[in-house]
PDB file of C-alpha atoms in Angstrom:
ATOM      1  CA  MET A   1     144.785  54.876  90.689  1.00  0.00           C
ATOM      2  CA  LYS A   2     142.043  56.766  88.174  1.00  0.00           C
ATOM      3  CA  THR A   3     139.972  54.193  88.755  1.00  0.00           C
ATOM      4  CA  ARG A   4     140.212  55.485  92.389  1.00  0.00           C
ATOM      5  CA  THR A   5     139.620  59.006  91.684  1.00  0.00           C
ATOM      6  CA  THR A   6     136.992  59.121  89.348  1.00  0.00           C
ATOM      7  CA  ALA A   7     135.588  56.706  91.876  1.00  0.00           C
ATOM      8  CA  ALA A   8     135.603  60.172  94.642  1.00  0.00           C
ATOM      9  CA  LEU A   9     135.355  62.363  92.583  1.00  0.00           C
ATOM     10  CA  LEU A  10     131.585  60.631  91.956  1.00  0.00           C
ATOM     11  CA  PHE A  11     131.018  60.133  95.407  1.00  0.00           C
ATOM     12  CA  THR A  12     132.034  63.582  96.543  1.00  0.00           C
ATOM     13  CA  ALA A  13     129.526  65.398  94.337  1.00  0.00           C
ATOM     14  CA  LEU A  14     126.616  62.694  95.744  1.00  0.00           C
ATOM     15  CA  LEU A  15     127.470  63.558  98.778  1.00  0.00           C
ATOM     16  CA  ALA A  16     127.702  67.327  98.085  1.00  0.00           C
ATOM     17  CA  GLY A  17     124.382  66.775  96.525  1.00  0.00           C
ATOM     18  CA  PRO A  18     122.368  67.455  93.629  1.00  0.00           C
ATOM     19  CA  VAL A  19     122.990  72.116  93.350  1.00  0.00           C
ATOM     20  CA  LEU A  20     120.105  73.689  93.336  1.00  0.00           C
ATOM     21  CA  ALA A  21     118.617  76.482  90.736  1.00  0.00           C
ATOM     22  CA  ALA A  22     118.181  80.635  92.062  1.00  0.00           C
ATOM     23  CA  THR A  23     114.024  81.246  91.567  1.00  0.00           C
ATOM     24  CA  CYS A  24     113.581  84.071  89.619  1.00  0.00           C
ATOM     25  CA  ASP A  25     109.952  83.733  89.933  1.00  0.00           C
ATOM     26  CA  ILE A  26     107.236  84.771  93.035  1.00  0.00           C
ATOM     27  CA  GLU A  27     103.345  84.115  92.864  1.00  0.00           C
ATOM     28  CA  ILE A  28     101.984  86.775  95.123  1.00  0.00           C
ATOM     29  CA  GLU A  29      98.105  87.055  95.940  1.00  0.00           C
ATOM     30  CA  GLY A  30      95.045  89.976  96.738  1.00  0.00           C
ATOM     31  CA  ASN A  31      91.882  89.899  97.881  1.00  0.00           C
ATOM     32  CA  ASP A  32      89.222  91.405  98.743  1.00  0.00           C
ATOM     33  CA  ALA A  33      89.861  91.508 102.252  1.00  0.00           C
ATOM     34  CA  MET A  34      92.918  94.133 100.799  1.00  0.00           C
ATOM     35  CA  GLN A  35      95.950  91.667 101.874  1.00  0.00           C
ATOM     36  CA  PHE A  36      98.991  90.618  99.733  1.00  0.00           C
ATOM     37  CA  ASN A  37      99.264  86.556 101.138  1.00  0.00           C
ATOM     38  CA  LYS A  38     103.399  87.644 101.014  1.00  0.00           C
ATOM     39  CA  THR A  39     105.122  90.649 102.627  1.00  0.00           C
ATOM     40  CA  ALA A  40     108.582  90.103 102.111  1.00  0.00           C
ATOM     41  CA  ILE A  41     110.596  89.263  98.618  1.00  0.00           C
ATOM     42  CA  ALA A  42     114.028  87.997  97.852  1.00  0.00           C
ATOM     43  CA  VAL A  43     114.991  87.995  94.798  1.00  0.00           C
ATOM     44  CA  PRO A  44     118.657  86.191  93.812  1.00  0.00           C
ATOM     45  CA  ALA A  45     121.292  88.121  92.408  1.00  0.00           C
ATOM     46  CA  SER A  46     121.984  85.235  89.933  1.00  0.00           C
ATOM     47  CA  CYS A  47     118.447  86.215  88.211  1.00  0.00           C
ATOM     48  CA  LYS A  48     118.096  88.151  84.984  1.00  0.00           C
ATOM     49  CA  GLN A  49     115.128  88.757  85.355  1.00  0.00           C
ATOM     50  CA  PHE A  50     112.651  87.945  87.801  1.00  0.00           C
ATOM     51  CA  THR A  51     108.705  87.801  87.079  1.00  0.00           C
ATOM     52  CA  VAL A  52     106.296  88.153  89.621  1.00  0.00           C
ATOM     53  CA  LYS A  53     102.710  86.348  89.221  1.00  0.00           C
ATOM     54  CA  LEU A  54     100.213  88.784  90.456  1.00  0.00           C
ATOM     55  CA  LYS A  55      96.361  86.437  91.419  1.00  0.00           C
ATOM     56  CA  HIS A  56      93.551  87.967  92.423  1.00  0.00           C
ATOM     57  CA  VAL A  57      92.309  85.487  94.362  1.00  0.00           C
ATOM     58  CA  GLY A  58      88.723  87.860  95.108  1.00  0.00           C
ATOM     59  CA  LYS A  59      85.325  88.071  93.626  1.00  0.00           C
ATOM     60  CA  MET A  60      84.846  91.578  93.372  1.00  0.00           C
ATOM     61  CA  PRO A  61      85.238  93.386  89.854  1.00  0.00           C
ATOM     62  CA  LYS A  62      88.452  95.226  89.634  1.00  0.00           C
ATOM     63  CA  ALA A  63      86.433  98.536  89.574  1.00  0.00           C
ATOM     64  CA  ALA A  64      85.118  98.239  93.363  1.00  0.00           C
ATOM     65  CA  MET A  65      88.720  96.219  94.618  1.00  0.00           C
ATOM     66  CA  GLY A  66      91.475  95.884  91.495  1.00  0.00           C
ATOM     67  CA  HIS A  67      95.050  94.794  92.826  1.00  0.00           C
ATOM     68  CA  ASN A  68      98.685  95.517  91.125  1.00  0.00           C
ATOM     69  CA  TRP A  69     101.905  95.060  91.698  1.00  0.00           C
ATOM     70  CA  VAL A  70     104.500  97.651  91.435  1.00  0.00           C
ATOM     71  CA  LEU A  71     108.060  98.266  92.559  1.00  0.00           C
ATOM     72  CA  SER A  72     110.175 101.427  93.805  1.00  0.00           C
ATOM     73  CA  LYS A  73     112.970 102.403  96.932  1.00  0.00           C
ATOM     74  CA  ALA A  74     110.954 101.984  99.724  1.00  0.00           C
ATOM     75  CA  ALA A  75     112.288 105.719  99.651  1.00  0.00           C
ATOM     76  CA  ASP A  76     110.092 106.153  96.569  1.00  0.00           C
ATOM     77  CA  ALA A  77     106.334 104.123  97.563  1.00  0.00           C
ATOM     78  CA  GLN A  78     104.054 106.839  99.028  1.00  0.00           C
ATOM     79  CA  GLY A  79     104.886 109.491  96.188  1.00  0.00           C
ATOM     80  CA  VAL A  80     104.832 106.738  93.314  1.00  0.00           C
ATOM     81  CA  ALA A  81     101.726 106.367  95.030  1.00  0.00           C
ATOM     82  CA  ALA A  82     100.119 109.569  95.962  1.00  0.00           C
ATOM     83  CA  ASP A  83     100.888 110.618  92.199  1.00  0.00           C
ATOM     84  CA  GLY A  84      99.846 107.303  90.727  1.00  0.00           C
ATOM     85  CA  ILE A  85      96.577 107.783  92.135  1.00  0.00           C
ATOM     86  CA  GLY A  86      95.308 110.741  89.334  1.00  0.00           C
ATOM     87  CA  ALA A  87      96.517 108.330  86.319  1.00  0.00           C
ATOM     88  CA  GLY A  88      93.304 106.364  87.378  1.00  0.00           C
ATOM     89  CA  LEU A  89      92.322 102.790  86.038  1.00  0.00           C
ATOM     90  CA  ASP A  90      93.512 102.819  83.340  1.00  0.00           C
ATOM     91  CA  LYS A  91      96.641 103.407  83.110  1.00  0.00           C
ATOM     92  CA  ALA A  92      96.895 101.617  86.377  1.00  0.00           C
ATOM     93  CA  TYR A  93      97.152 103.661  88.805  1.00  0.00           C
ATOM     94  CA  VAL A  94     100.232 104.644  87.685  1.00  0.00           C
ATOM     95  CA  LYS A  95     101.920 108.143  86.582  1.00  0.00           C
ATOM     96  CA  PRO A  96     102.439 107.473  82.664  1.00  0.00           C
ATOM     97  CA  GLY A  97     106.589 107.695  82.588  1.00  0.00           C
ATOM     98  CA  ASP A  98     107.507 108.151  86.389  1.00  0.00           C
ATOM     99  CA  ALA A  99     110.356 106.988  86.147  1.00  0.00           C
ATOM    100  CA  ARG A 100     110.574 105.560  90.281  1.00  0.00           C
ATOM    101  CA  VAL A 101     108.180 102.952  88.967  1.00  0.00           C
ATOM    102  CA  ILE A 102     110.700  99.527  88.835  1.00  0.00           C
ATOM    103  CA  ALA A 103     108.089  97.438  87.408  1.00  0.00           C
ATOM    104  CA  HIS A 104     104.125  96.966  87.405  1.00  0.00           C
ATOM    105  CA  SER A 105     101.410  95.271  87.062  1.00  0.00           C
ATOM    106  CA  LYS A 106      97.935  95.736  85.275  1.00  0.00           C
ATOM    107  CA  VAL A 107      95.256  96.065  87.571  1.00  0.00           C
ATOM    108  CA  ILE A 108      93.057  93.003  87.791  1.00  0.00           C
ATOM    109  CA  GLY A 109      89.769  91.653  89.008  1.00  0.00           C
ATOM    110  CA  GLY A 110      88.495  88.844  91.497  1.00  0.00           C
ATOM    111  CA  GLY A 111      89.550  85.811  89.165  1.00  0.00           C
ATOM    112  CA  GLU A 112      92.057  87.538  87.263  1.00  0.00           C
ATOM    113  CA  ALA A 113      96.330  87.294  87.385  1.00  0.00           C
ATOM    114  CA  ASP A 114      98.725  89.074  85.103  1.00  0.00           C
ATOM    115  CA  ALA A 115     102.730  88.963  85.527  1.00  0.00           C
ATOM    116  CA  VAL A 116     105.341  91.425  85.269  1.00  0.00           C
ATOM    117  CA  SER A 117     109.007  90.688  84.686  1.00  0.00           C
ATOM    118  CA  PHE A 118     111.508  93.427  85.263  1.00  0.00           C
ATOM    119  CA  ASP A 119     115.384  93.287  85.268  1.00  0.00           C
ATOM    120  CA  VAL A 120     117.599  92.414  88.261  1.00  0.00           C
ATOM    121  CA  ALA A 121     120.234  94.068  86.680  1.00  0.00           C
ATOM    122  CA  LYS A 122     117.788  97.502  87.763  1.00  0.00           C
ATOM    123  CA  LEU A 123     118.122  96.211  91.973  1.00  0.00           C
ATOM    124  CA  LYS A 124     121.265  97.000  93.522  1.00  0.00           C
ATOM    125  CA  ALA A 125     122.817  94.961  97.080  1.00  0.00           C
ATOM    126  CA  GLY A 126     122.352  97.412 100.207  1.00  0.00           C
ATOM    127  CA  ASP A 127     119.384  99.018  98.959  1.00  0.00           C
ATOM    128  CA  SER A 128     115.964  99.189 100.561  1.00  0.00           C
ATOM    129  CA  TYR A 129     112.841  98.531  97.601  1.00  0.00           C
ATOM    130  CA  ALA A 130     108.777  98.809  98.252  1.00  0.00           C
ATOM    131  CA  TRP A 131     106.616  96.637  96.717  1.00  0.00           C
ATOM    132  CA  PHE A 132     102.633  97.676  96.989  1.00  0.00           C
ATOM    133  CA  CYS A 133      98.978  98.475  95.296  1.00  0.00           C
ATOM    134  CA  SER A 134      98.421 101.495  93.982  1.00  0.00           C
ATOM    135  CA  PHE A 135      94.505 101.416  93.906  1.00  0.00           C
ATOM    136  CA  PRO A 136      94.281 104.238  95.909  1.00  0.00           C
ATOM    137  CA  GLY A 137      93.476 103.657 100.041  1.00  0.00           C
ATOM    138  CA  HIS A 138      94.598 100.382  99.297  1.00  0.00           C
ATOM    139  CA  ALA A 139      98.923 101.295  99.283  1.00  0.00           C
ATOM    140  CA  SER A 140      98.700 101.385 102.824  1.00  0.00           C
ATOM    141  CA  LEU A 141      97.374  97.624 104.273  1.00  0.00           C
ATOM    142  CA  MET A 142      98.786  95.980 101.100  1.00  0.00           C
ATOM    143  CA  LYS A 143     103.106  96.528 100.776  1.00  0.00           C
ATOM    144  CA  GLY A 144     106.376  94.287 101.292  1.00  0.00           C
ATOM    145  CA  THR A 145     109.984  94.640 101.788  1.00  0.00           C
ATOM    146  CA  LEU A 146     112.555  93.143  98.426  1.00  0.00           C
ATOM    147  CA  ALA A 147     115.561  92.969  98.771  1.00  0.00           C
ATOM    148  CA  LEU A 148     118.491  91.997  96.083  1.00  0.00           C
ATOM    149  CA  VAL A 149     120.081  89.006  97.712  1.00  0.00           C
ATOM    150  CA  LYS A 150     123.256  86.751  97.047  1.00  0.00           C
TER     151      LYS A 150
END
């Protein structure tokens, strides 16, 4: 009887398939045509940290066509982008100490990459989040949404 129970449990486990671990990172590419290759990110609630790997696949330097990745609540995105312009390139076009910014990368140019990680506990289920490039003039085209998912 014990052998039959053990065999049944093993068979059930095999049928259930492997348990997939949550993916707690994503790679996003920006190019010289002011485009990101993604428009939405789903962050698993089971992640403690989430990492965004930003890669500039273009050739232009960061002073001319730089890109970064900035995360805020959707309602704050326009203000964060507008206030960031005055911060300048050396501050990644993010106003220093801006409490509306959840996370941001540095500004990168063609062929460069950067990564930023943030604490998933900063996100709340049901809230709307936006991510964008805060390089002047880019936020209207280079943007996406982020959601916390189960």
